[in-house]
CSV table of C-alpha atoms in Angstrom, one decimal:
chain,number,residue,atom,x,y,z
A,1,UNK,CA,82.6,67.1,87.3
A,2,UNK,CA,85.9,68.5,86.0
A,3,UNK,CA,88.7,69.6,88.3
A,4,UNK,CA,91.2,72.3,87.3
A,5,UNK,CA,94.6,72.2,88.9
A,6,UNK,CA,97.3,74.8,88.3
A,7,UNK,CA,100.9,74.6,89.6
A,8,UNK,CA,103.6,77.2,89.2
A,9,UNK,CA,107.3,76.8,90.1
A,10,UNK,CA,109.7,79.7,89.9
A,11,UNK,CA,113.3,80.4,90.7
A,12,UNK,CA,115.6,83.2,89.9
A,13,UNK,CA,118.9,83.0,87.9
A,14,UNK,CA,121.8,82.1,90.2
A,15,UNK,CA,123.3,85.0,92.1
A,16,UNK,CA,120.6,87.4,91.2
A,17,UNK,CA,118.5,88.9,94.0
A,18,UNK,CA,115.2,88.5,92.2
A,19,UNK,CA,113.7,86.7,89.3
A,20,UNK,CA,113.1,88.8,86.2
A,21,UNK,CA,110.0,86.7,85.4
A,22,UNK,CA,106.6,87.7,86.8
A,23,UNK,CA,103.6,85.4,87.2
A,24,UNK,CA,100.3,86.8,88.2
A,25,UNK,CA,96.8,85.4,88.3
A,26,UNK,CA,93.4,87.1,88.3
A,27,UNK,CA,89.8,86.1,88.4
A,28,UNK,CA,87.9,86.8,85.1
A,29,UNK,CA,84.8,89.0,85.8
A,30,UNK,CA,82.6,86.8,83.7
A,31,UNK,CA,83.9,83.6,85.3
A,32,UNK,CA,87.1,81.7,85.2
A,33,UNK,CA,90.7,82.6,85.9
A,34,UNK,CA,93.7,83.9,84.0
A,35,UNK,CA,97.4,83.4,84.4
A,36,UNK,CA,100.0,85.8,83.0
A,37,UNK,CA,103.6,84.9,82.7
A,38,UNK,CA,106.2,87.4,81.6
A,39,UNK,CA,109.9,87.1,81.1
A,40,UNK,CA,111.6,90.6,81.0
A,41,UNK,CA,114.7,91.1,78.8
A,42,UNK,CA,117.9,90.5,80.6
A,43,UNK,CA,117.8,89.4,84.3
A,44,UNK,CA,117.7,90.8,87.8
A,45,UNK,CA,116.1,94.1,88.8
A,46,UNK,CA,115.9,95.7,85.2
A,47,UNK,CA,114.2,92.6,83.9
A,48,UNK,CA,111.8,92.5,86.9
A,49,UNK,CA,110.8,96.1,86.3
A,50,UNK,CA,109.9,95.3,82.7
A,51,UNK,CA,108.0,92.1,83.4
A,52,UNK,CA,106.2,93.8,86.2
A,53,UNK,CA,105.0,96.6,83.8
A,54,UNK,CA,103.8,94.1,81.2
A,55,UNK,CA,102.1,91.8,83.7
A,56,UNK,CA,100.4,94.6,85.5
A,57,UNK,CA,98.9,96.0,82.3
A,58,UNK,CA,97.7,92.5,81.3
A,59,UNK,CA,96.2,91.7,84.7
A,60,UNK,CA,94.4,95.0,85.0
A,61,UNK,CA,92.8,94.6,81.5
A,62,UNK,CA,91.8,91.0,82.2
A,63,UNK,CA,90.2,92.1,85.5
A,64,UNK,CA,88.0,94.5,83.5
A,65,UNK,CA,86.8,91.7,81.2
A,66,UNK,CA,89.0,92.6,78.1
A,67,UNK,CA,89.4,89.6,75.8
A,68,UNK,CA,92.8,87.8,75.8
A,69,UNK,CA,93.9,88.7,72.3
A,70,UNK,CA,93.3,92.4,73.0
A,71,UNK,CA,95.1,92.1,76.3
A,72,UNK,CA,98.3,90.8,74.7
A,73,UNK,CA,98.1,93.5,72.0
A,74,UNK,CA,97.6,96.2,74.6
A,75,UNK,CA,100.4,94.9,76.8
A,76,UNK,CA,102.7,95.1,73.7
A,77,UNK,CA,101.6,98.6,72.7
A,78,UNK,CA,102.1,99.8,76.3
A,79,UNK,CA,105.6,98.5,76.6
A,80,UNK,CA,106.4,99.6,73.0
A,81,UNK,CA,105.2,103.1,73.7
A,82,UNK,CA,106.7,103.3,77.2
A,83,UNK,CA,110.2,102.1,76.2
A,84,UNK,CA,110.2,103.3,72.5
A,85,UNK,CA,110.5,99.8,71.1
A,86,UNK,CA,113.9,99.2,72.8
A,87,UNK,CA,113.0,96.6,75.4
A,88,UNK,CA,111.4,93.2,74.9
A,89,UNK,CA,109.5,90.7,77.0
A,90,UNK,CA,107.9,87.3,76.4
A,91,UNK,CA,104.3,87.1,77.3
A,92,UNK,CA,102.0,84.1,77.9
A,93,UNK,CA,98.4,84.4,78.9
A,94,UNK,CA,96.5,81.3,79.8
A,95,UNK,CA,92.8,81.6,80.6
A,96,UNK,CA,90.2,79.3,81.8
A,97,UNK,CA,87.1,81.0,80.3
A,98,UNK,CA,83.9,79.8,81.8
A,99,UNK,CA,81.8,81.7,79.2
A,100,UNK,CA,83.2,79.9,76.2
A,101,UNK,CA,84.2,76.9,78.3
A,102,UNK,CA,87.6,76.9,76.7
A,103,UNK,CA,91.2,77.2,77.7
A,104,UNK,CA,92.6,80.2,75.8
A,105,UNK,CA,96.3,80.2,75.3
A,106,UNK,CA,97.9,83.4,74.1
A,107,UNK,CA,101.6,83.3,73.2
A,108,UNK,CA,104.2,85.9,72.5
A,109,UNK,CA,107.2,83.7,73.3
A,110,UNK,CA,109.7,81.7,71.2
A,111,UNK,CA,109.3,78.9,73.8
A,112,UNK,CA,106.7,76.4,72.7
A,113,UNK,CA,103.7,75.3,74.7
A,114,UNK,CA,103.2,71.6,75.1
A,115,UNK,CA,99.7,70.1,75.3
A,116,UNK,CA,99.0,66.5,76.2
A,117,UNK,CA,95.7,64.7,75.7
A,118,UNK,CA,96.3,61.2,77.0
A,119,UNK,CA,99.2,59.9,74.9
A,120,UNK,CA,98.9,62.6,72.2
A,121,UNK,CA,101.3,65.6,72.2
A,122,UNK,CA,100.4,68.9,70.6
A,123,UNK,CA,103.3,71.4,70.3
A,124,UNK,CA,102.4,75.0,69.9
A,125,UNK,CA,105.6,76.4,68.3
A,126,UNK,CA,104.5,78.6,65.4
A,127,UNK,CA,107.0,81.5,65.1
A,128,UNK,CA,106.0,84.1,67.6
A,129,UNK,CA,107.3,87.6,68.5
A,130,UNK,CA,108.0,88.9,72.0
A,131,UNK,CA,106.2,92.0,73.0
A,132,UNK,CA,107.8,95.5,73.1
A,133,UNK,CA,110.0,95.8,70.0
A,134,UNK,CA,108.1,95.2,66.7
A,135,UNK,CA,105.3,97.5,65.8
A,136,UNK,CA,101.8,95.8,65.8
A,137,UNK,CA,103.0,92.6,67.4
A,138,UNK,CA,100.1,90.1,67.8
A,139,UNK,CA,99.8,87.0,70.0
A,140,UNK,CA,99.2,83.5,68.6
A,141,UNK,CA,96.0,82.4,70.2
A,142,UNK,CA,94.9,78.8,70.6
A,143,UNK,CA,91.6,77.7,72.1
A,144,UNK,CA,91.0,74.3,73.5
A,145,UNK,CA,87.8,72.8,74.9
A,146,UNK,CA,87.7,72.3,78.7
A,147,UNK,CA,87.9,68.5,78.8
A,148,UNK,CA,89.7,65.9,80.7
A,149,UNK,CA,92.4,64.8,80.6
A,150,UNK,CA,94.4,67.8,79.5
A,151,UNK,CA,97.9,68.8,80.5
A,152,UNK,CA,99.3,72.2,79.4
A,153,UNK,CA,102.9,73.1,80.0
A,154,UNK,CA,104.0,76.8,79.6
A,155,UNK,CA,107.5,78.1,80.5
A,156,UNK,CA,110.1,80.7,80.1
A,157,UNK,CA,113.4,80.0,78.4
A,158,UNK,CA,115.2,79.3,81.6
A,159,UNK,CA,113.7,75.9,81.5
A,160,UNK,CA,115.1,75.4,77.9
A,161,UNK,CA,118.5,76.6,78.8
A,162,UNK,CA,118.7,74.5,82.0
A,163,UNK,CA,121.8,72.3,81.8
A,164,UNK,CA,123.5,74.5,79.1
A,165,UNK,CA,126.4,75.1,81.4
A,166,UNK,CA,127.4,71.5,80.8
A,167,UNK,CA,126.0,71.2,77.3
A,168,UNK,CA,122.8,69.3,78.3
A,169,UNK,CA,119.2,70.1,78.0
A,170,UNK,CA,115.8,68.7,79.1
A,171,UNK,CA,113.7,66.7,76.7
A,172,UNK,CA,110.5,68.1,78.2
A,173,UNK,CA,107.9,66.2,76.1
A,174,UNK,CA,109.6,62.9,76.8
A,175,UNK,CA,109.9,63.7,80.5
A,176,UNK,CA,106.2,64.6,80.8
A,177,UNK,CA,105.3,61.3,79.1
A,178,UNK,CA,107.6,59.4,81.4
A,179,UNK,CA,106.1,61.2,84.5
A,180,UNK,CA,102.5,60.8,83.4
A,181,UNK,CA,102.1,58.1,80.8
A,182,UNK,CA,98.3,58.1,80.8
A,183,UNK,CA,97.9,61.9,80.8
A,184,UNK,CA,96.0,61.9,84.1
A,185,UNK,CA,98.1,63.5,86.7
A,186,UNK,CA,97.9,66.5,89.1
A,187,UNK,CA,99.5,69.7,88.0
A,188,UNK,CA,101.5,69.9,91.2
A,189,UNK,CA,103.2,66.5,90.6
A,190,UNK,CA,104.1,67.3,87.1
A,191,UNK,CA,105.4,70.8,88.0
A,192,UNK,CA,107.5,69.5,90.9
A,193,UNK,CA,109.1,66.8,88.8
A,194,UNK,CA,109.8,69.1,85.8
A,195,UNK,CA,111.1,71.9,88.0
A,196,UNK,CA,113.4,69.6,90.0
A,197,UNK,CA,114.7,68.1,86.8
A,198,UNK,CA,115.6,71.5,85.4
A,199,UNK,CA,117.0,72.7,88.7
A,200,UNK,CA,119.1,69.6,89.1
A,201,UNK,CA,120.4,69.9,85.6
A,202,UNK,CA,121.5,73.5,86.4
A,203,UNK,CA,123.2,72.1,89.6
A,204,UNK,CA,120.9,74.4,91.7
A,205,UNK,CA,122.6,77.4,90.1
A,206,UNK,CA,120.1,78.3,87.3
A,207,UNK,CA,121.7,79.7,84.2
A,208,UNK,CA,118.6,81.9,83.7
A,209,UNK,CA,115.3,82.7,85.5
A,210,UNK,CA,113.1,79.6,85.4
A,211,UNK,CA,109.3,79.8,85.5
A,212,UNK,CA,107.0,76.9,84.8
A,213,UNK,CA,103.2,76.9,84.6
A,214,UNK,CA,101.4,73.6,84.5
A,215,UNK,CA,97.6,73.4,84.0
A,216,UNK,CA,95.7,70.1,84.2
A,217,UNK,CA,92.0,69.3,83.8
A,218,UNK,CA,91.0,66.1,85.4
A,219,UNK,CA,87.8,64.1,85.5
A,220,UNK,CA,87.9,62.9,89.0
A,221,UNK,CA,86.0,62.9,92.2
A,222,UNK,CA,86.9,66.1,94.2
A,223,UNK,CA,88.6,65.1,97.4
A,224,UNK,CA,87.8,68.6,98.8
A,225,UNK,CA,84.9,70.9,97.9
A,226,UNK,CA,85.6,74.5,97.2
A,227,UNK,CA,88.6,76.3,95.8
A,228,UNK,CA,92.0,76.0,97.4
A,229,UNK,CA,95.2,77.9,96.9
A,230,UNK,CA,98.6,77.2,98.4
A,231,UNK,CA,101.7,79.3,98.1
A,232,UNK,CA,105.2,78.8,99.5
A,233,UNK,CA,108.2,81.0,99.2
A,234,UNK,CA,111.4,81.9,101.0
A,235,UNK,CA,111.6,85.3,102.6
B,1,UNK,CA,116.0,81.5,106.4
B,2,UNK,CA,112.3,82.2,106.8
B,3,UNK,CA,109.6,80.5,104.8
B,4,UNK,CA,106.3,82.1,104.0
B,5,UNK,CA,103.3,79.9,103.4
B,6,UNK,CA,99.9,81.1,102.5
B,7,UNK,CA,96.7,79.0,102.1
B,8,UNK,CA,93.3,80.1,100.9
B,9,UNK,CA,90.1,78.0,101.1
B,10,UNK,CA,86.9,79.3,99.6
B,11,UNK,CA,83.4,78.0,99.0
B,12,UNK,CA,80.2,79.7,98.0
B,13,UNK,CA,76.9,79.8,99.9
B,14,UNK,CA,74.9,76.7,99.3
B,15,UNK,CA,72.7,76.8,96.2
B,16,UNK,CA,74.3,79.9,94.8
B,17,UNK,CA,76.2,79.7,91.5
B,18,UNK,CA,79.2,81.7,92.7
B,19,UNK,CA,80.8,83.0,95.8
B,20,UNK,CA,80.2,86.7,96.5
B,21,UNK,CA,83.7,86.8,98.0
B,22,UNK,CA,86.8,87.6,96.0
B,23,UNK,CA,90.4,86.8,96.8
B,24,UNK,CA,93.2,88.1,94.7
B,25,UNK,CA,96.9,88.2,95.1
B,26,UNK,CA,99.6,90.4,93.5
B,27,UNK,CA,103.3,90.9,93.7
B,28,UNK,CA,104.4,94.2,95.3
B,29,UNK,CA,106.7,96.1,92.9
B,30,UNK,CA,109.2,96.9,95.6
B,31,UNK,CA,109.3,93.3,96.8
B,32,UNK,CA,106.8,91.0,98.6
B,33,UNK,CA,103.3,90.0,97.9
B,34,UNK,CA,99.8,91.2,98.9
B,35,UNK,CA,96.5,89.4,99.3
B,36,UNK,CA,93.1,91.1,99.1
B,37,UNK,CA,89.9,89.5,100.5
B,38,UNK,CA,86.6,91.2,99.8
B,39,UNK,CA,83.1,90.1,100.9
B,40,UNK,CA,80.4,91.9,98.8
B,41,UNK,CA,77.1,92.8,100.4
B,42,UNK,CA,74.5,90.0,100.0
B,43,UNK,CA,75.4,86.9,98.1
B,44,UNK,CA,75.5,85.4,94.6
B,45,UNK,CA,76.0,87.5,91.4
B,46,UNK,CA,75.3,90.9,92.9
B,47,UNK,CA,77.7,90.4,95.7
B,48,UNK,CA,80.4,89.1,93.3
B,49,UNK,CA,80.1,92.2,91.1
B,50,UNK,CA,80.7,94.4,94.2
B,51,UNK,CA,83.6,92.3,95.6
B,52,UNK,CA,85.2,92.2,92.1
B,53,UNK,CA,85.1,96.0,91.8
B,54,UNK,CA,86.6,96.5,95.2
B,55,UNK,CA,89.3,93.8,94.8
B,56,UNK,CA,90.2,95.0,91.3
B,57,UNK,CA,90.7,98.6,92.5
B,58,UNK,CA,92.8,97.4,95.4
B,59,UNK,CA,94.9,95.1,93.3
B,60,UNK,CA,95.6,97.6,90.6
B,61,UNK,CA,96.8,100.2,93.2
B,62,UNK,CA,99.0,97.7,95.1
B,63,UNK,CA,100.6,96.7,91.7
B,64,UNK,CA,101.6,100.3,91.3
B,65,UNK,CA,103.3,100.4,94.7
B,66,UNK,CA,100.6,102.4,96.5
B,67,UNK,CA,100.9,101.9,100.3
B,68,UNK,CA,98.3,99.6,101.9
B,69,UNK,CA,96.5,102.3,104.0
B,70,UNK,CA,95.9,104.4,100.9
B,71,UNK,CA,94.8,101.4,98.9
B,72,UNK,CA,92.0,100.6,101.4
B,73,UNK,CA,90.9,104.3,101.5
B,74,UNK,CA,90.9,104.4,97.7
B,75,UNK,CA,88.9,101.2,97.4
B,76,UNK,CA,86.4,102.6,99.8
B,77,UNK,CA,86.2,106.0,98.0
B,78,UNK,CA,85.8,104.2,94.7
B,79,UNK,CA,82.9,102.0,95.8
B,80,UNK,CA,81.3,104.9,97.7
B,81,UNK,CA,81.4,107.1,94.6
B,82,UNK,CA,80.4,104.4,92.2
B,83,UNK,CA,77.4,103.2,94.2
B,84,UNK,CA,76.5,106.5,96.0
B,85,UNK,CA,77.2,105.0,99.5
B,86,UNK,CA,74.4,102.4,99.1
B,87,UNK,CA,76.5,99.2,98.9
B,88,UNK,CA,79.0,97.8,101.4
B,89,UNK,CA,81.8,95.3,101.3
B,90,UNK,CA,84.3,94.1,103.9
B,91,UNK,CA,87.9,94.4,102.8
B,92,UNK,CA,91.1,92.8,104.2
B,93,UNK,CA,94.5,93.5,102.7
B,94,UNK,CA,97.4,91.4,104.0
B,95,UNK,CA,100.8,92.2,102.7
B,96,UNK,CA,104.3,90.8,103.1
B,97,UNK,CA,106.3,94.0,102.6
B,98,UNK,CA,110.0,93.2,101.9
B,99,UNK,CA,111.0,96.9,102.2
B,100,UNK,CA,109.9,97.3,105.8
B,101,UNK,CA,110.2,93.5,106.4
B,102,UNK,CA,106.8,93.6,108.1
B,103,UNK,CA,103.4,91.9,107.7
B,104,UNK,CA,100.9,94.7,107.1
B,105,UNK,CA,97.3,93.9,108.0
B,106,UNK,CA,94.7,96.3,106.9
B,107,UNK,CA,91.2,95.6,108.1
B,108,UNK,CA,87.7,96.9,107.1
B,109,UNK,CA,85.8,94.0,108.5
B,110,UNK,CA,83.7,93.3,111.6
B,111,UNK,CA,85.3,89.8,111.7
B,112,UNK,CA,88.5,89.8,113.8
B,113,UNK,CA,91.9,88.7,112.7
B,114,UNK,CA,93.7,86.1,114.9
B,115,UNK,CA,97.4,86.1,115.2
B,116,UNK,CA,99.3,83.4,117.0
B,117,UNK,CA,102.9,83.6,118.2
B,118,UNK,CA,103.7,80.2,119.7
B,119,UNK,CA,101.1,79.9,122.5
B,120,UNK,CA,100.2,83.6,122.5
B,121,UNK,CA,97.0,84.8,120.8
B,122,UNK,CA,96.5,88.3,119.7
B,123,UNK,CA,93.0,89.2,118.5
B,124,UNK,CA,92.6,92.2,116.2
B,125,UNK,CA,88.9,93.1,116.9
B,126,UNK,CA,88.9,96.9,117.2
B,127,UNK,CA,85.6,98.2,115.8
B,128,UNK,CA,86.0,98.6,112.1
B,129,UNK,CA,83.8,99.8,109.3
B,130,UNK,CA,83.2,98.1,106.0
B,131,UNK,CA,84.0,100.0,102.9
B,132,UNK,CA,81.4,101.7,100.7
B,133,UNK,CA,78.8,103.3,103.0
B,134,UNK,CA,80.3,105.8,105.5
B,135,UNK,CA,82.1,108.8,104.2
B,136,UNK,CA,85.9,108.8,104.9
B,137,UNK,CA,86.1,105.2,106.1
B,138,UNK,CA,89.6,104.2,107.1
B,139,UNK,CA,91.2,100.8,107.6
B,140,UNK,CA,92.6,99.6,110.9
B,141,UNK,CA,96.3,98.9,110.0
B,142,UNK,CA,98.5,96.6,112.1
B,143,UNK,CA,102.1,95.9,111.4
B,144,UNK,CA,104.0,92.9,112.6
B,145,UNK,CA,107.7,92.0,112.1
B,146,UNK,CA,108.4,89.1,109.8
B,147,UNK,CA,109.5,86.6,112.3
B,148,UNK,CA,108.9,82.9,113.0
B,149,UNK,CA,106.7,81.4,114.2
B,150,UNK,CA,103.7,83.5,113.2
B,151,UNK,CA,100.2,82.4,112.2
B,152,UNK,CA,97.7,84.9,110.9
B,153,UNK,CA,94.0,83.9,110.3
B,154,UNK,CA,91.8,86.2,108.2
B,155,UNK,CA,88.3,85.3,107.1
B,156,UNK,CA,84.9,86.5,105.9
B,157,UNK,CA,81.8,86.2,108.1
B,158,UNK,CA,80.8,82.9,106.5
B,159,UNK,CA,83.3,81.2,108.8
B,160,UNK,CA,81.7,82.9,111.8
B,161,UNK,CA,78.1,81.9,110.8
B,162,UNK,CA,79.1,78.3,110.0
B,163,UNK,CA,76.8,76.1,112.0
B,164,UNK,CA,74.2,78.8,112.7
B,165,UNK,CA,71.5,76.7,111.1
B,166,UNK,CA,71.7,74.3,114.1
B,167,UNK,CA,72.7,77.0,116.6
B,168,UNK,CA,76.4,76.1,116.7
B,169,UNK,CA,79.5,78.0,115.9
B,170,UNK,CA,83.3,77.5,115.6
B,171,UNK,CA,85.6,78.5,118.5
B,172,UNK,CA,88.3,79.4,116.0
B,173,UNK,CA,91.1,80.4,118.4
B,174,UNK,CA,90.6,77.2,120.5
B,175,UNK,CA,90.6,75.1,117.3
B,176,UNK,CA,93.8,76.6,116.0
B,177,UNK,CA,95.5,76.0,119.3
B,178,UNK,CA,94.3,72.4,119.2
B,179,UNK,CA,95.4,71.9,115.6
B,180,UNK,CA,98.8,73.6,116.2
B,181,UNK,CA,99.8,73.7,119.9
B,182,UNK,CA,103.3,75.0,119.3
B,183,UNK,CA,102.4,77.6,116.7
B,184,UNK,CA,104.7,76.0,114.1
B,185,UNK,CA,102.5,74.5,111.4
B,186,UNK,CA,102.1,74.9,107.7
B,187,UNK,CA,99.4,77.3,106.4
B,188,UNK,CA,97.9,74.5,104.3
B,189,UNK,CA,97.4,72.2,107.2
B,190,UNK,CA,95.7,74.9,109.3
B,191,UNK,CA,93.5,76.1,106.5
B,192,UNK,CA,92.4,72.6,105.5
B,193,UNK,CA,91.4,71.8,109.1
B,194,UNK,CA,89.6,75.0,109.8
B,195,UNK,CA,87.8,75.0,106.4
B,196,UNK,CA,86.7,71.4,106.9
B,197,UNK,CA,85.5,72.1,110.4
B,198,UNK,CA,83.4,75.0,109.2
B,199,UNK,CA,82.1,73.1,106.1
B,200,UNK,CA,81.2,70.1,108.2
B,201,UNK,CA,79.4,72.3,110.8
B,202,UNK,CA,77.4,73.7,107.9
B,203,UNK,CA,76.6,70.1,106.8
B,204,UNK,CA,78.3,70.9,103.4
B,205,UNK,CA,75.6,73.5,102.7
B,206,UNK,CA,77.2,76.8,103.7
B,207,UNK,CA,74.9,79.3,105.3
B,208,UNK,CA,77.0,82.1,103.7
B,209,UNK,CA,80.1,82.4,101.4
B,210,UNK,CA,83.1,81.1,103.3
B,211,UNK,CA,86.6,82.4,102.6
B,212,UNK,CA,89.6,81.8,104.8
B,213,UNK,CA,93.2,83.1,104.4
B,214,UNK,CA,96.0,81.6,106.5
B,215,UNK,CA,99.5,83.0,106.5
B,216,UNK,CA,102.3,81.3,108.3
B,217,UNK,CA,106.0,82.3,108.8
B,218,UNK,CA,108.2,79.4,109.7
B,219,UNK,CA,111.8,79.1,110.5
B,220,UNK,CA,112.6,75.9,108.8
B,221,UNK,CA,114.8,74.2,106.2
B,222,UNK,CA,113.2,74.7,102.8
B,223,UNK,CA,112.4,71.4,101.3
B,224,UNK,CA,112.2,72.9,97.8
B,225,UNK,CA,114.1,76.0,96.6
B,226,UNK,CA,112.2,78.6,94.6
B,227,UNK,CA,108.6,79.8,94.8
B,228,UNK,CA,105.7,77.4,94.4
B,229,UNK,CA,102.0,78.0,93.9
B,230,UNK,CA,99.2,75.4,93.7
B,231,UNK,CA,95.6,76.0,92.9
B,232,UNK,CA,92.7,73.5,92.7
B,233,UNK,CA,89.1,74.3,91.8
B,234,UNK,CA,86.1,72.6,90.3
B,235,UNK,CA,85.0,73.7,86.8
């Protein structure tokens, strides 16, 4: 029996009212679940409007059963048409597809995706275009079998720029391997540690919106049957 | 500083492949977040198809900024038209609306909603129609100020029928007051305890799909800045 765990941590750029990043999740009609992470150009309200448009389009298509590669293309075309190619956003779609029994990672983001299989690190960093500005933009799609242990780390560039105010940066792969040497850890633990490391490096005043999505697949006895979701946020 | 916590627990009816209930969440474009809980008629795949249609329609409208009362009406009209009034579903929409700074509870469900304010219990149990079968069905909408402490308990009828195989049932209000006498507890703790009580009463073989949504508003120091989401499910 495999257990899927997903953890998301998000905080807005310091002194902005809201994060320009949007994270949404939706059930897949043929089974499984998808996560959409969008970072709108610039920050604050204008970025939020853009990331909301792109995420909404992606989510509504995923909910109708549209395949992930087509979803990313459609989200691009929609933003490109809507804003005449003048506005960009990064887009990551991560899906647990129960039909193909794969993890489908679709990437339109200069930030890499890190995948850990026990001690092995796979970095998805092929050059990739954001959506919205170049005609016919396509996602880079990677499919992985659903098998334990797997750790997938997806993030927006606020995590990469964390610490830049004082000329520092996170070595994320090294940090994940330090946090979880055997590759078998809960998504929540990894996300909490990575998020706190970035947030501390930014001295609690993030240089940019930070969003982090961690997916783990573990081969472990379930401590609780059923599905469980937990969300906490300041009002 | 108020902190919002939301916890969802879900399990399918025993010996069915999937739950016929659907729970989705979506950011509100003007600020805040909405949760949609749908219980499709019957159980298994046919119920899932129905609950997915209703939830998808509700989510896509909420994402566009449509007000909650209109969302429930539209979801009804859509199912009514699509299935010629032959299929029903219960629908709950719970929104944290940052514009009005209220909790908006929209109910098309014979199951009540329980609201706790410290020791006080408010039961929302006005007769309410499911969506899909009666022309011009409307939701019952209740608005509450965002203030601490507040506990809101929303569920599908699987929680009410838990234990019916041996002629028992949960006294949910009494159980919540026992779990959390002062009304200041985390949503996760309450959801875990209620879910486990129902699941145990059903001897781990649920008589019906069980879904439980707990929302708490607490006035407490935030132990972690930012927004955090955590999801666990068996694959």
